[in-house]
Amino acid sequence: MYALVTGASRGIGKSITKALLRDDFRIIGTARSSEFPNEFTQNNRFQSLYVDLSDPIAVEKKIKPIFEREEAPNVLINNAGIFKESGFDKGDEFWLEQWDQTMQVNLRAPALISKWALNRWTKEGEGYLINVSSRAAYRGDTQEYSAYAASKGGLVAFTKSVARDFGEQGISAYSIAPGFIKTDMAMDSIDVYGEEYLTQGMAFDEITSPDEVGELVAFLASGKVPHMTGSTFHINGGSYMI
Ligand code: NAP
């Protein structure tokens, strides 16, 4: 199996990449600018790619050709995402800037990359799309993060549309909806509110490890459960159950 994992340098993407390398995948892992762990760069099944998903020209130049090569990934994991604060008290210009950037990175780029992958996979009769959404898609977020929640809700609806229409062509699509996961993205909230505050209402007294998300993605990417297509997998320490 051969996967493209966006945001593979840190956090959830790093855990996904670790689990997939263990499971003998070949991987193209992307990041915006930070270095990849040595355990990845020293593995000859790992190839790194720097691309800023907020730059549509760079996305087209660097990612589109991956799905036009003789051998292309048959698994796409759209994991990279941003969590930008912008309250309703901010000026329209700034508010829309944050909105547009969030949509570009969290929804527009993943959808376009998925389109390139799907057009390739329909020719090959196999493919697995895994989109990392958020619990914010289901429960909303504070108004400062409404763009984030909207982008993640859009990603779930997009994934379901792929699942509905491409199953007969051997393609499955899944969404993951994590709650608070212990990564740099969650650290801002941990720093402000403390871990204890964030675990209130959870079934556990600690925030979820990114490695659990890595294991879940590795299971879905294995191709063992294609009929779970269209499903969203909630991994939030029991903070809500649906
Ligand atoms: P993270 O620790 O902040 O890591 C983000 C990853 O995405 C990094 O590899 C980063 O690359 C990459 N990235 C960020 N902006 C990018 C851009 N403009 N272009 C290209 N790559 C970019 O985040 P995380 O917590 O692992 O989150 C991963 C996914 O899970 C996101 O979609 C997030 O929304 C979702 N999620 C996270 C949580 C949570 O509590 N952590 C909860 C729900 C959902 P660099 O290292 O180069 O910056």
Short mmCIF file of C-alpha atoms and ligand atoms in Angstrom, two decimals:
data_model
loop_
_atom_site.label_atom_id
_atom_site.label_comp_id
_atom_site.label_asym_id
_atom_site.label_seq_id
_atom_site.Cartn_x
_atom_site.Cartn_y
_atom_site.Cartn_z
CA MET A 1 0.00 0.00 0.00
CA TYR A 2 1.10 3.52 -0.78
CA ALA A 3 -0.22 6.60 1.09
CA LEU A 4 -0.06 10.37 0.87
CA VAL A 5 -0.33 11.85 4.39
CA THR A 6 -0.64 15.62 4.73
CA GLY A 7 0.73 17.20 7.91
CA ALA A 8 2.98 14.21 8.62
CA SER A 9 5.66 16.13 10.53
CA ARG A 10 3.90 16.57 13.88
CA GLY A 11 0.94 15.60 16.02
CA ILE A 12 -1.73 13.31 14.60
CA GLY A 13 -0.09 13.10 11.16
CA LYS A 14 3.15 11.96 12.75
CA SER A 15 1.32 9.19 14.63
CA ILE A 16 -0.53 8.16 11.46
CA THR A 17 2.74 8.00 9.54
CA LYS A 18 4.43 5.98 12.31
CA ALA A 19 1.60 3.42 12.30
CA LEU A 20 1.54 3.14 8.50
CA LEU A 21 5.33 2.71 8.24
CA ARG A 22 5.07 -0.07 10.82
CA ASP A 23 2.43 -1.66 8.59
CA ASP A 24 4.80 -1.66 5.59
CA PHE A 25 3.23 1.25 3.72
CA ARG A 26 5.23 3.47 1.44
CA ILE A 27 4.47 7.07 2.31
CA ILE A 28 4.71 10.55 0.91
CA GLY A 29 4.44 12.80 3.97
CA THR A 30 3.90 16.53 3.69
CA ALA A 31 4.55 19.49 5.97
CA ARG A 32 4.45 23.25 5.60
CA SER A 33 7.90 24.01 7.03
CA SER A 34 8.89 21.94 10.06
CA GLU A 35 11.38 19.09 9.98
CA PHE A 36 10.29 15.47 9.83
CA PRO A 37 11.38 13.08 12.59
CA ASN A 38 14.62 11.18 11.88
CA GLU A 39 12.80 7.86 12.12
CA PHE A 40 10.87 8.94 8.98
CA THR A 41 13.67 10.48 6.95
CA GLN A 42 15.91 7.47 7.62
CA ASN A 43 13.24 5.06 6.36
CA ASN A 44 13.55 4.39 2.62
CA ARG A 45 9.77 3.90 2.39
CA PHE A 46 9.24 7.55 3.40
CA GLN A 47 9.45 10.52 1.05
CA SER A 48 9.06 14.08 2.35
CA LEU A 49 7.33 16.91 0.54
CA TYR A 50 7.15 20.56 1.62
CA VAL A 51 4.00 22.30 0.46
CA ASP A 52 1.96 25.11 1.99
CA LEU A 53 -1.70 24.18 1.62
CA SER A 54 -2.68 27.84 2.01
CA ASP A 55 -1.04 28.46 -1.39
CA PRO A 56 -3.26 27.04 -4.17
CA ILE A 57 -0.52 27.40 -6.81
CA ALA A 58 1.96 25.41 -4.72
CA VAL A 59 -0.68 22.74 -4.04
CA GLU A 60 -1.31 22.26 -7.75
CA LYS A 61 2.38 22.33 -8.67
CA LYS A 62 3.54 19.92 -5.99
CA ILE A 63 0.63 17.57 -5.31
CA LYS A 64 -1.26 17.16 -8.59
CA PRO A 65 1.70 15.42 -10.34
CA ILE A 66 1.78 12.77 -7.59
CA PHE A 67 -1.49 11.37 -8.95
CA GLU A 68 -0.30 11.53 -12.57
CA ARG A 69 2.83 9.40 -12.14
CA GLU A 70 3.14 5.81 -13.28
CA GLU A 71 2.64 4.70 -9.66
CA ALA A 72 0.39 6.80 -7.44
CA PRO A 73 -0.72 6.47 -3.78
CA ASN A 74 -3.89 4.39 -3.34
CA VAL A 75 -4.53 5.90 0.11
CA LEU A 76 -4.97 9.62 0.78
CA ILE A 77 -5.06 10.96 4.31
CA ASN A 78 -6.03 14.62 4.45
CA ASN A 79 -4.81 15.37 7.95
CA ALA A 80 -3.13 18.81 7.88
CA GLY A 81 -5.30 21.54 9.33
CA ILE A 82 -5.26 24.92 11.05
CA PHE A 83 -7.19 26.26 14.03
CA LYS A 84 -7.35 30.05 13.71
CA GLU A 85 -9.06 32.31 16.20
CA SER A 86 -11.33 35.09 14.93
CA GLY A 87 -14.15 36.42 17.08
CA PHE A 88 -17.23 38.24 15.82
CA ASP A 89 -15.91 41.42 17.44
CA LYS A 90 -13.08 41.58 14.87
CA GLY A 91 -13.29 43.75 11.72
CA ASP A 92 -14.84 42.19 8.63
CA GLU A 93 -11.61 42.23 6.65
CA PHE A 94 -9.61 40.35 9.29
CA TRP A 95 -12.54 38.00 10.04
CA LEU A 96 -12.91 37.07 6.37
CA GLU A 97 -9.16 36.65 5.96
CA GLN A 98 -9.13 34.08 8.76
CA TRP A 99 -12.28 32.46 7.36
CA ASP A 100 -10.81 32.15 3.85
CA GLN A 101 -7.47 30.83 5.06
CA THR A 102 -9.18 28.24 7.23
CA MET A 103 -11.38 27.13 4.34
CA GLN A 104 -8.40 26.95 1.97
CA VAL A 105 -6.27 24.77 4.26
CA ASN A 106 -8.99 22.67 5.94
CA LEU A 107 -11.47 22.18 3.10
CA ARG A 108 -10.57 23.55 -0.34
CA ALA A 109 -7.10 21.98 -0.60
CA PRO A 110 -8.20 18.57 0.83
CA ALA A 111 -11.18 18.49 -1.56
CA LEU A 112 -9.04 19.32 -4.59
CA ILE A 113 -6.37 16.77 -3.65
CA SER A 114 -9.16 14.21 -3.19
CA LYS A 115 -10.48 15.03 -6.66
CA TRP A 116 -7.05 14.34 -8.18
CA ALA A 117 -6.81 11.08 -6.25
CA LEU A 118 -10.35 10.00 -7.19
CA ASN A 119 -9.79 10.64 -10.88
CA ARG A 120 -6.79 8.34 -10.68
CA TRP A 121 -8.43 5.68 -8.49
CA THR A 122 -11.49 5.32 -10.74
CA LYS A 123 -9.07 4.12 -13.43
CA GLU A 124 -7.44 1.64 -11.06
CA GLY A 125 -10.57 0.36 -9.30
CA GLU A 126 -9.27 0.93 -5.76
CA GLY A 127 -8.67 3.77 -3.32
CA TYR A 128 -9.11 4.82 0.30
CA LEU A 129 -9.80 8.39 1.33
CA ILE A 130 -9.48 9.30 5.01
CA ASN A 131 -10.29 12.86 6.01
CA VAL A 132 -9.41 14.14 9.46
CA SER A 133 -12.32 16.32 10.51
CA SER A 134 -13.11 17.26 14.12
CA ARG A 135 -15.71 16.94 16.82
CA ALA A 136 -16.36 20.63 16.03
CA ALA A 137 -18.19 19.39 12.91
CA TYR A 138 -20.75 17.75 15.22
CA ARG A 139 -20.93 19.90 18.32
CA GLY A 140 -19.80 23.26 16.93
CA ASP A 141 -17.07 25.31 18.60
CA THR A 142 -16.92 28.70 20.31
CA GLN A 143 -17.72 31.61 18.01
CA GLU A 144 -13.99 32.43 17.73
CA TYR A 145 -13.54 29.10 15.95
CA SER A 146 -16.74 29.04 13.88
CA ALA A 147 -14.72 28.99 10.63
CA TYR A 148 -12.86 25.93 11.87
CA ALA A 149 -16.10 24.15 12.76
CA ALA A 150 -17.66 25.08 9.41
CA SER A 151 -14.61 23.83 7.50
CA LYS A 152 -14.68 20.51 9.35
CA GLY A 153 -18.45 20.12 8.84
CA GLY A 154 -17.90 20.71 5.14
CA LEU A 155 -15.19 18.06 5.08
CA VAL A 156 -17.54 15.45 6.57
CA ALA A 157 -20.27 16.24 4.00
CA PHE A 158 -17.70 16.12 1.19
CA THR A 159 -16.46 12.72 2.41
CA LYS A 160 -19.99 11.32 2.50
CA SER A 161 -20.58 12.47 -1.09
CA VAL A 162 -17.43 10.64 -2.21
CA ALA A 163 -18.52 7.54 -0.32
CA ARG A 164 -21.99 7.55 -1.90
CA ASP A 165 -20.82 7.99 -5.45
CA PHE A 166 -17.56 6.06 -5.75
CA GLY A 167 -18.23 2.79 -3.92
CA GLU A 168 -18.97 0.87 -7.09
CA GLN A 169 -15.56 1.87 -8.35
CA GLY A 170 -13.77 0.25 -5.42
CA ILE A 171 -13.31 3.47 -3.47
CA SER A 172 -14.09 3.98 0.23
CA ALA A 173 -14.11 7.27 2.12
CA TYR A 174 -14.09 7.84 5.87
CA SER A 175 -14.05 10.80 8.25
CA ILE A 176 -12.35 10.92 11.63
CA ALA A 177 -13.74 13.30 14.25
CA PRO A 178 -11.18 13.68 17.06
CA GLY A 179 -11.91 15.49 20.31
CA PHE A 180 -8.98 17.06 22.18
CA ILE A 181 -5.84 15.20 21.11
CA LYS A 182 -2.51 15.88 22.80
CA THR A 183 -0.67 17.75 20.02
CA ASP A 184 0.69 21.25 19.46
CA MET A 185 -2.75 22.30 18.19
CA ALA A 186 -4.38 21.40 21.51
CA MET A 187 -1.49 22.78 23.58
CA ASP A 188 -2.78 26.35 23.17
CA SER A 189 -6.03 25.37 24.89
CA ILE A 190 -4.15 23.27 27.47
CA ASP A 191 -1.91 26.25 28.24
CA VAL A 192 -4.90 28.56 28.70
CA TYR A 193 -7.37 26.29 30.50
CA GLY A 194 -5.23 23.42 31.87
CA GLU A 195 -5.59 19.72 31.03
CA GLU A 196 -7.98 19.15 33.94
CA TYR A 197 -10.49 21.65 32.55
CA LEU A 198 -10.35 20.04 29.11
CA THR A 199 -10.98 16.55 30.47
CA GLN A 200 -14.17 17.62 32.26
CA GLY A 201 -17.03 15.62 30.81
CA MET A 202 -14.70 12.99 29.36
CA ALA A 203 -14.83 9.35 30.43
CA PHE A 204 -11.06 9.50 31.08
CA ASP A 205 -8.96 11.91 33.11
CA GLU A 206 -6.39 12.47 30.38
CA ILE A 207 -6.49 13.91 26.87
CA THR A 208 -6.39 11.42 24.00
CA SER A 209 -3.01 10.39 22.61
CA PRO A 210 -2.46 11.01 18.87
CA ASP A 211 -1.25 7.41 18.64
CA GLU A 212 -4.85 6.22 19.07
CA VAL A 213 -5.84 8.20 15.99
CA GLY A 214 -2.83 6.70 14.20
CA GLU A 215 -4.05 3.18 14.99
CA LEU A 216 -7.58 3.97 13.82
CA VAL A 217 -6.33 5.38 10.53
CA ALA A 218 -4.02 2.40 10.00
CA PHE A 219 -7.01 0.08 10.43
CA LEU A 220 -9.15 2.01 7.93
CA ALA A 221 -6.27 2.30 5.46
CA SER A 222 -5.67 -1.47 5.57
CA GLY A 223 -8.63 -1.96 3.25
CA LYS A 224 -10.24 -4.47 5.63
CA VAL A 225 -13.53 -2.58 6.13
CA PRO A 226 -14.55 -1.03 2.80
CA HIS A 227 -18.25 -1.33 3.70
CA MET A 228 -17.77 1.16 6.54
CA THR A 229 -17.51 3.76 3.79
CA GLY A 230 -19.12 7.11 4.57
CA SER A 231 -18.79 6.60 8.31
CA THR A 232 -17.38 9.11 10.75
CA PHE A 233 -15.21 7.69 13.52
CA HIS A 234 -15.46 9.67 16.76
CA ILE A 235 -12.40 9.50 19.00
CA ASN A 236 -12.91 11.86 21.90
CA GLY A 237 -12.43 9.99 25.18
CA GLY A 238 -16.18 9.62 25.58
CA SER A 239 -16.84 13.38 25.76
CA TYR A 240 -19.91 12.73 23.60
CA MET A 241 -21.23 9.50 22.18
CA ILE A 242 -23.23 9.20 18.97
P1 NAP B 1 -0.62 20.10 14.60
O1 NAP B 1 0.04 19.39 15.72
O2 NAP B 1 -0.77 21.57 14.63
O3 NAP B 1 0.12 19.66 13.22
C1 NAP B 1 -0.39 20.18 12.03
C2 NAP B 1 0.27 19.52 10.83
O4 NAP B 1 -0.31 20.10 9.65
C3 NAP B 1 1.77 19.79 10.75
O5 NAP B 1 2.40 18.73 10.07
C4 NAP B 1 1.82 21.07 9.91
O6 NAP B 1 3.04 21.26 9.19
C5 NAP B 1 0.70 20.81 8.93
N1 NAP B 1 0.16 22.08 8.44
C6 NAP B 1 -0.42 23.07 9.16
N2 NAP B 1 -0.74 24.10 8.35
C7 NAP B 1 -0.32 23.75 7.11
C8 NAP B 1 -0.32 24.40 5.86
N3 NAP B 1 -0.80 25.64 5.71
N4 NAP B 1 0.18 23.76 4.80
C9 NAP B 1 0.69 22.52 4.94
N5 NAP B 1 0.74 21.84 6.09
C10 NAP B 1 0.24 22.47 7.17
O7 NAP B 1 -2.11 19.56 14.38
P2 NAP B 1 -2.82 18.21 14.88
O8 NAP B 1 -3.36 18.45 16.23
O9 NAP B 1 -1.93 17.05 14.65
O10 NAP B 1 -4.07 18.17 13.89
C11 NAP B 1 -4.12 17.32 12.75
C12 NAP B 1 -5.55 17.33 12.24
O11 NAP B 1 -6.44 16.88 13.27
C13 NAP B 1 -6.04 18.72 11.83
O12 NAP B 1 -6.82 18.66 10.66
C14 NAP B 1 -6.90 19.15 13.00
O13 NAP B 1 -7.91 20.07 12.65
C15 NAP B 1 -7.48 17.81 13.43
N6 NAP B 1 -7.93 17.82 14.84
C16 NAP B 1 -7.05 18.00 15.86
C17 NAP B 1 -7.51 18.01 17.18
C18 NAP B 1 -6.59 18.21 18.36
O14 NAP B 1 -7.10 18.37 19.49
N7 NAP B 1 -5.30 18.19 18.19
C19 NAP B 1 -8.88 17.84 17.43
C20 NAP B 1 -9.74 17.65 16.35
C21 NAP B 1 -9.26 17.64 15.06
P3 NAP B 1 4.29 22.03 9.91
O15 NAP B 1 4.78 21.06 10.96
O16 NAP B 1 5.27 22.28 8.85
O17 NAP B 1 3.71 23.27 10.52
#
